[in-house]
Coordinates of C-alpha atoms in Angstrom, one line a residue:
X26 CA 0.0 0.0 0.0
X27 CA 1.0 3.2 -0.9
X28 CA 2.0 5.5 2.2
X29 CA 0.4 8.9 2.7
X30 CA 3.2 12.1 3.5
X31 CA 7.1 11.9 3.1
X32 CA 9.6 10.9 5.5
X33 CA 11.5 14.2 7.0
X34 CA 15.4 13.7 7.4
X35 CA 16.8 15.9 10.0
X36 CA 21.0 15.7 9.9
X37 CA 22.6 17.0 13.4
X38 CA 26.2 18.5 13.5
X39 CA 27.8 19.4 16.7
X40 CA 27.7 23.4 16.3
X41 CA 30.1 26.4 15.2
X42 CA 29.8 30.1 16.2
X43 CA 28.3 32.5 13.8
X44 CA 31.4 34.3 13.5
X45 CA 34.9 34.3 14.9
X46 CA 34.2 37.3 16.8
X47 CA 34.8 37.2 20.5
X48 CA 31.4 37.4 21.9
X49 CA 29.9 34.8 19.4
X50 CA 32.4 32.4 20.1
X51 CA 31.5 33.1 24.0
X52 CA 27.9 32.7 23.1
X53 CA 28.4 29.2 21.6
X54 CA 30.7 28.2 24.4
X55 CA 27.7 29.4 27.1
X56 CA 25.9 27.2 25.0
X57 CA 27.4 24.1 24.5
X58 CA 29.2 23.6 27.4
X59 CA 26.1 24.3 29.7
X60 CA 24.3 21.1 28.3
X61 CA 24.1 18.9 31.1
X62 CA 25.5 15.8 28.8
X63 CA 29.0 17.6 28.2
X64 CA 29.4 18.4 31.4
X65 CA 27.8 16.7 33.6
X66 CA 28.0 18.2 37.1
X67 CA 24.8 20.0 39.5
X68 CA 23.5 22.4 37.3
X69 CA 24.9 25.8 39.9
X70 CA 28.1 24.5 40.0
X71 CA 28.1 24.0 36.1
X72 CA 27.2 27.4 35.6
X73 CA 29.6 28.9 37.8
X74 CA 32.1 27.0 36.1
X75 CA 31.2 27.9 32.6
X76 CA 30.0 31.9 33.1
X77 CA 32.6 32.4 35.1
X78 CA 35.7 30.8 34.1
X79 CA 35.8 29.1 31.0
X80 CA 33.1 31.1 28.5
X81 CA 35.1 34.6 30.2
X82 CA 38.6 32.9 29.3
X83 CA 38.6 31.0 26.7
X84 CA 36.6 32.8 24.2
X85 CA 39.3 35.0 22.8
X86 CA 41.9 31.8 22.6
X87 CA 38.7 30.2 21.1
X88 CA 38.2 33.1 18.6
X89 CA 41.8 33.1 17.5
X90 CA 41.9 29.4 16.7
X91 CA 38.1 29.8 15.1
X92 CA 40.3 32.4 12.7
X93 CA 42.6 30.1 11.4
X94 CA 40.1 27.4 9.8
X95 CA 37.3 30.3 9.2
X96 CA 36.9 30.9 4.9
X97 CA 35.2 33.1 2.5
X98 CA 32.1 30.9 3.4
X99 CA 32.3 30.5 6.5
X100 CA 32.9 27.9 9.4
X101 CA 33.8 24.5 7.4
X102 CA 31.7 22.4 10.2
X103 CA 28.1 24.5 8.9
X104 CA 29.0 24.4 5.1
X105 CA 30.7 21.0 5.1
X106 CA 27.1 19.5 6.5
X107 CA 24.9 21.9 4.0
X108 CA 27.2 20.2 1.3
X109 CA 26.1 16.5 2.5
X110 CA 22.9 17.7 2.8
X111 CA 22.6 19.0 -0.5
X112 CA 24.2 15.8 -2.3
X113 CA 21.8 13.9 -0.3
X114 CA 18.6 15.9 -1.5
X115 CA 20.1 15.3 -5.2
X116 CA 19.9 11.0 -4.1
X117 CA 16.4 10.9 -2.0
X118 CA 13.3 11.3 -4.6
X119 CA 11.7 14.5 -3.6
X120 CA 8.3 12.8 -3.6
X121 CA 9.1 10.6 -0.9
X122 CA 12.1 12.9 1.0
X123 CA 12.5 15.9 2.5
X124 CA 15.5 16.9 4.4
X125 CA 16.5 19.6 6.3
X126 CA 19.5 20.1 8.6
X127 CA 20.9 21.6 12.0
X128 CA 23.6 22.5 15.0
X129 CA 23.0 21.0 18.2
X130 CA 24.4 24.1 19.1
X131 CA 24.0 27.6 17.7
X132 CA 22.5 28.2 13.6
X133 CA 20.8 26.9 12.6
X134 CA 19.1 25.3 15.2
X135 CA 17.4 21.5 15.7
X136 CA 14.1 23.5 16.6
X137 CA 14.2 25.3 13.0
X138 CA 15.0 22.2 11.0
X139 CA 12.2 20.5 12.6
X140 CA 10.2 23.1 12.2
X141 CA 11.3 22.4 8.1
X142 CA 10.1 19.1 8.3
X143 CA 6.7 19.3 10.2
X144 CA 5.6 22.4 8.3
X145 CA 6.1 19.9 5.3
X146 CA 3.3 17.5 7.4
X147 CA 5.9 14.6 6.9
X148 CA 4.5 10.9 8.2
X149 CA 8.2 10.4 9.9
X150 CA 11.2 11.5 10.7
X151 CA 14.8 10.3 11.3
X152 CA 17.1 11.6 13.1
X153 CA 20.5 11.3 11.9
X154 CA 23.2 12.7 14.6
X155 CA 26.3 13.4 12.2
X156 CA 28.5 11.4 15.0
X157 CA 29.6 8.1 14.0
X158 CA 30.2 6.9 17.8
X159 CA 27.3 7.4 20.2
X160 CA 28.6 9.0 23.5
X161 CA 25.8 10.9 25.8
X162 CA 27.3 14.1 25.4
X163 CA 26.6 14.2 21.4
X164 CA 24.1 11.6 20.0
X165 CA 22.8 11.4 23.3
X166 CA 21.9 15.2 23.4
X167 CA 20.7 15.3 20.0
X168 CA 18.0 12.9 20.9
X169 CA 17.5 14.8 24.3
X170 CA 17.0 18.0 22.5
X171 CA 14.6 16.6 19.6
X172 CA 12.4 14.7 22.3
X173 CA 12.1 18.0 24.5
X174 CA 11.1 19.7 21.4
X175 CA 8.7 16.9 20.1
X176 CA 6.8 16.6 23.5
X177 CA 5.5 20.1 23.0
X178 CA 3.7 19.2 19.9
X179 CA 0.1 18.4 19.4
X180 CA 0.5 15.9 16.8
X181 CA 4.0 13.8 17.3
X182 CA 4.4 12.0 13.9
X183 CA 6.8 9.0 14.4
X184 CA 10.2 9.7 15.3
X185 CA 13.5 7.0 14.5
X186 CA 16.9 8.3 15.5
X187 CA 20.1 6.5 14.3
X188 CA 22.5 6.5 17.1
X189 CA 25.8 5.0 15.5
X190 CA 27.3 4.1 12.2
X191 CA 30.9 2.6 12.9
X192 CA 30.0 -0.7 11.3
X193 CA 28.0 0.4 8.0
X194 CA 30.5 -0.6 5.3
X195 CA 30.2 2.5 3.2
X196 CA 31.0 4.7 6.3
X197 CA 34.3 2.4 6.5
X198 CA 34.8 2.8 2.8
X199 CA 34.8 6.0 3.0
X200 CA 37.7 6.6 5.8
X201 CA 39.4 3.6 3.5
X202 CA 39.6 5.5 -0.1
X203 CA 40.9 8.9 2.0
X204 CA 43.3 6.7 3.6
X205 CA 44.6 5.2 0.4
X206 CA 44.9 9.0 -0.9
X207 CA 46.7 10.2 1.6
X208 CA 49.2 7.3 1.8
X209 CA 49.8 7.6 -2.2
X210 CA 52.4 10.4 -0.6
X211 CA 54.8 8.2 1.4
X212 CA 55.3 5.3 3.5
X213 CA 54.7 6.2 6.8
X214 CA 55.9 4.6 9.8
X215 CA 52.8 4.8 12.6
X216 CA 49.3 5.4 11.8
X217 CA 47.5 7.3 14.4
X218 CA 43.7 7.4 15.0
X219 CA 42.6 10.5 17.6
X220 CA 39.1 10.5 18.6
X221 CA 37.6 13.5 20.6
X222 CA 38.1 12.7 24.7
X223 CA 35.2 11.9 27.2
X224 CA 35.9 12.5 30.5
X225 CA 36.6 8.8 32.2
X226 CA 33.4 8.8 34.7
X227 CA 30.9 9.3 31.4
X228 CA 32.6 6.1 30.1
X229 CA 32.2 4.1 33.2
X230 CA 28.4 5.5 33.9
X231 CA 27.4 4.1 30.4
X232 CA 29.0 0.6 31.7
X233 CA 27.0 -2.3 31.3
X234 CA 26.8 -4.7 34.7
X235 CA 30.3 -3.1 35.7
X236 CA 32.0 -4.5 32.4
X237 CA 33.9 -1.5 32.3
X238 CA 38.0 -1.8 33.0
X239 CA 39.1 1.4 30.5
X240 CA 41.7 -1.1 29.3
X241 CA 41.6 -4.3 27.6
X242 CA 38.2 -4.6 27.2
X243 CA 37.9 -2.4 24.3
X244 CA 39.8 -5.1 22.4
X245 CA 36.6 -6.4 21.2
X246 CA 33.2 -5.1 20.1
X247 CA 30.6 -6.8 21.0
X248 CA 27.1 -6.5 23.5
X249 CA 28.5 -5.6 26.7
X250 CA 30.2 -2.5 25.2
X251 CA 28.0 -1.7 22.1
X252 CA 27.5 1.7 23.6
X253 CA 30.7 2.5 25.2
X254 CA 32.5 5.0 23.2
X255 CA 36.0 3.9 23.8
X256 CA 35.6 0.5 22.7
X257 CA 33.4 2.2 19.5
X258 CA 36.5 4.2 18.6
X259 CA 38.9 1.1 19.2
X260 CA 36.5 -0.8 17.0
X261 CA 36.4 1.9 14.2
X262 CA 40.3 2.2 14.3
X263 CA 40.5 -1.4 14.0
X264 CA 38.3 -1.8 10.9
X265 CA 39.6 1.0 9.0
X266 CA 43.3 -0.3 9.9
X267 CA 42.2 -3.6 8.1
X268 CA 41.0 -2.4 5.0
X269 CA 43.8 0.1 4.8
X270 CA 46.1 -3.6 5.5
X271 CA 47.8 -1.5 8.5
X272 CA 50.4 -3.7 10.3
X273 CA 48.6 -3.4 14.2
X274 CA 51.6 -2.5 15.9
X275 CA 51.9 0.8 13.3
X276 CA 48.4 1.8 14.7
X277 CA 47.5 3.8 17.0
X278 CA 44.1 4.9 18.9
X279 CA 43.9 7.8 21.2
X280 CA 41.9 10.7 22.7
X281 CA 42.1 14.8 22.5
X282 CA 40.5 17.8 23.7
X283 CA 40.8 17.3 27.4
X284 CA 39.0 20.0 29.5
X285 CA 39.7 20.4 33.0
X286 CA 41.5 18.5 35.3
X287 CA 39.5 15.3 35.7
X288 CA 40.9 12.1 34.3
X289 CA 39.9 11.6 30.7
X290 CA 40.2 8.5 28.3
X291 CA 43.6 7.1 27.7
X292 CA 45.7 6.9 26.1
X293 CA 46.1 11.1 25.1
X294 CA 46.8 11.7 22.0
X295 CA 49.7 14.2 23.1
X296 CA 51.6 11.3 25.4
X297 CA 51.4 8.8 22.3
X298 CA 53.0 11.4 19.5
X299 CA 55.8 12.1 22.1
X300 CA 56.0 8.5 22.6
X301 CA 56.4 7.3 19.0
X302 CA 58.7 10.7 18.6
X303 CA 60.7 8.5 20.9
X304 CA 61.0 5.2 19.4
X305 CA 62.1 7.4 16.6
X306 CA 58.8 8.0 14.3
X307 CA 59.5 10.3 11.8
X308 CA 56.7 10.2 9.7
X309 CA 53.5 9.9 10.9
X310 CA 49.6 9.9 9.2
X311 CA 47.1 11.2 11.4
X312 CA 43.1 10.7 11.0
X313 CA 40.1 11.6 12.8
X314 CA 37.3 9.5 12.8
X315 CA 34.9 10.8 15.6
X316 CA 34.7 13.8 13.3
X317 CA 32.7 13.6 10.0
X318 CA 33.3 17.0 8.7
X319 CA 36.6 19.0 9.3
X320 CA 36.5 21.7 11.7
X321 CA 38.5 23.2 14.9
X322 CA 39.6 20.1 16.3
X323 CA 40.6 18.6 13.2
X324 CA 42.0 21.3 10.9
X325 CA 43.6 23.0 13.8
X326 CA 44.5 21.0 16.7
X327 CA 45.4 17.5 15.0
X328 CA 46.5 18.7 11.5
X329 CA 48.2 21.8 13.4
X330 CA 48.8 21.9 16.8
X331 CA 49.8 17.8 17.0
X332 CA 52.1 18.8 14.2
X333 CA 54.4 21.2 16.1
X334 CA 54.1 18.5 18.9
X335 CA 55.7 15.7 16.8
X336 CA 58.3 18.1 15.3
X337 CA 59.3 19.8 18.4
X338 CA 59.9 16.2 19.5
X339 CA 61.7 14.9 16.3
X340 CA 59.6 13.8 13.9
X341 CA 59.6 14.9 10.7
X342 CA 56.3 14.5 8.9
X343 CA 53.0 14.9 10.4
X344 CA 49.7 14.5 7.7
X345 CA 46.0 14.8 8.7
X346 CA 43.9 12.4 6.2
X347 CA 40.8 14.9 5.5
X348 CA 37.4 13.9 7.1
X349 CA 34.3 12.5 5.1
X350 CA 32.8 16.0 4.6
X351 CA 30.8 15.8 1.1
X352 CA 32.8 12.6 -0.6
X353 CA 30.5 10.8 -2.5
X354 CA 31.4 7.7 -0.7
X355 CA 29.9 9.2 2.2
X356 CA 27.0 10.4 0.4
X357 CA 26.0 7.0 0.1
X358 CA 26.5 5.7 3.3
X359 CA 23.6 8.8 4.3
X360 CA 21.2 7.6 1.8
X361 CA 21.6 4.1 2.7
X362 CA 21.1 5.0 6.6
X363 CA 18.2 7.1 5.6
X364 CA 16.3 4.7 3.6
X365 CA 17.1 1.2 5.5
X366 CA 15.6 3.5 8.4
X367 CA 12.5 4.4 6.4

């Protein structure tokens, strides 16, 4: 039987500030960092924390490093998403899709692009967080902010929400044929994969029956740890390593972006480029595979600011593979999640 109304597709990046200018990028600090999934301490002392110490401080170091990746259109995060949105509009038949997109975090906003959808009276709509690991703090506060918007509606149409894609092959495929690019260059001698950081006590509290050790246990992917984040990224490192045929001891996983001074996952990505510095690395290809558009924390602080770690330390040659922004490869692996979720 035929079905009445199209399916809505909502895609979720993380969030950029509207301009590098200091006061935006203290706005979408306020923001983001006052979501109770990033950090997640008692509301007054999160505020505390980020009104008056981090948002105040960190803004203008923010706004600086914003400048260096910011272009003639803009933040790459926002137009690097519009682009995978608009290749996807070009694959989905406009009789049966329509698809809008969003930042959890500032413009355009999760409330406008379901706004998008419902004012086309869609039958469904999917929700497809642009992270490929689920942790709480960004699929998890996608779905938090779509269901606090929904349950104000009169009519709720019916709502799926895809919360990982490490194991879809064409998402692996992807990070494979930008691998293969980038190694058409040299030979390297380590591979390292840097995922953003969770602090330590989000991984644990997302531990099924106390399975949990931060260690060994990410060695293998499988129910217990579906939904831990480390053992996601360990898994994703692990299948891109194979189709790349990566020796294992020339790969590396690790974390970045630490914030504060609480523990956060291990191993840091700083300690293991000093470490392979050591053992006398001196050419080294980075990727980023929590990230599936470039912005700050991959243009900057991996393909830049881990590059003047490794040099200062000896290496010699420190490359950044590109993320998955619009490649067509990519593309696919939307359309297929869209419509195998239809």
């Amino acid at each position: 039987m035929a079905k009445t109304g199209k399916v809505g597709v909502l895609l979720v990046n993380l969030g950029t500030p509207d301009s590098t200018e200091t006061g935006d990028v203290r706005k979408y600090l306020r923001e983001f960092l006052m979501d109770g999934r990033v950090i997640d301490i008692p509301f007054i002392s999160r505020w505390m924390l980020v009104n008056l110490i981090i948002a105040p401080f960190r803004a203008p170091k923010s706004a600086n490093e914003y400048r260096k990746l910011w272009t003639d259109r803009g933040s790459p995060l926002l137009f690097h998403t519009e682009d995978l949105r608009d290749k996807l509009v070009e694959k989905l038949d406009s009789n049966e899709y329509v698809v809008s997109m969003a930042m959890r975090y500032q413009s355009p906003s999760i409330e406008s692009g379901l706004k998008e959808l419902t004012d086309a009276n869609v039958r469904k709509i999917i929700v497809l967080p642009l992270f490929p690991q689920y942790a709480s703090a960004t699929n998890g506060s996608v779905i938090d902010k779509v269901m606090e918007i929904a349950k104000t509606w009169q009519v709720i149409p019916e709502i799926s929400f895809i919360s990982n894609f490490i194991e879809h092959p064409l998402f692996i495929q992807a990070w494979e044929e930008l691998g293969k690019e980038a190694m058409k260059k040299m030979d390297y001698d380590y591979y390292v994969f840097s995922y953003h950081g969770l602090p330590e006590r989000q991984i644990i509290k997302a531990s099924v029956d106390g399975y949990c050790q931060l260690s060994g246990c990410c060695n293998k992917y499988h129910s217990k740890n579906q939904f831990c984040y480390r053992a996601q990224c360990f898994h994703t490192t692990r299948q891109v390593a194979a189709k790349l045929g990566l020796p294992e001891e020339k790969v590396k996983t690790c974390f970045q972006s630490r914030l504060g001074n609480d523990p956060w996952v291990r191993p840091y990505t700083e300690d293991v480029i000093k470490e392979l510095a050591g053992l006398g690395a001196k050419k080294v290809l980075a990727f980023s595979p929590a990230f599936v558009a470039d912005c700050l924390e991959t243009t900057v602080e991996v393909g830049e600011e881990y590059k003047e770690v490794f040099i200062e330390h000896g290496g010699e040659q420190w490359d950044l593979v590109p993320s998955l922004n619009s490649n067509n490869t990519w593309v696919s692996c939307v359309e297929d999640l869209v419509k195998s979720h239809s």
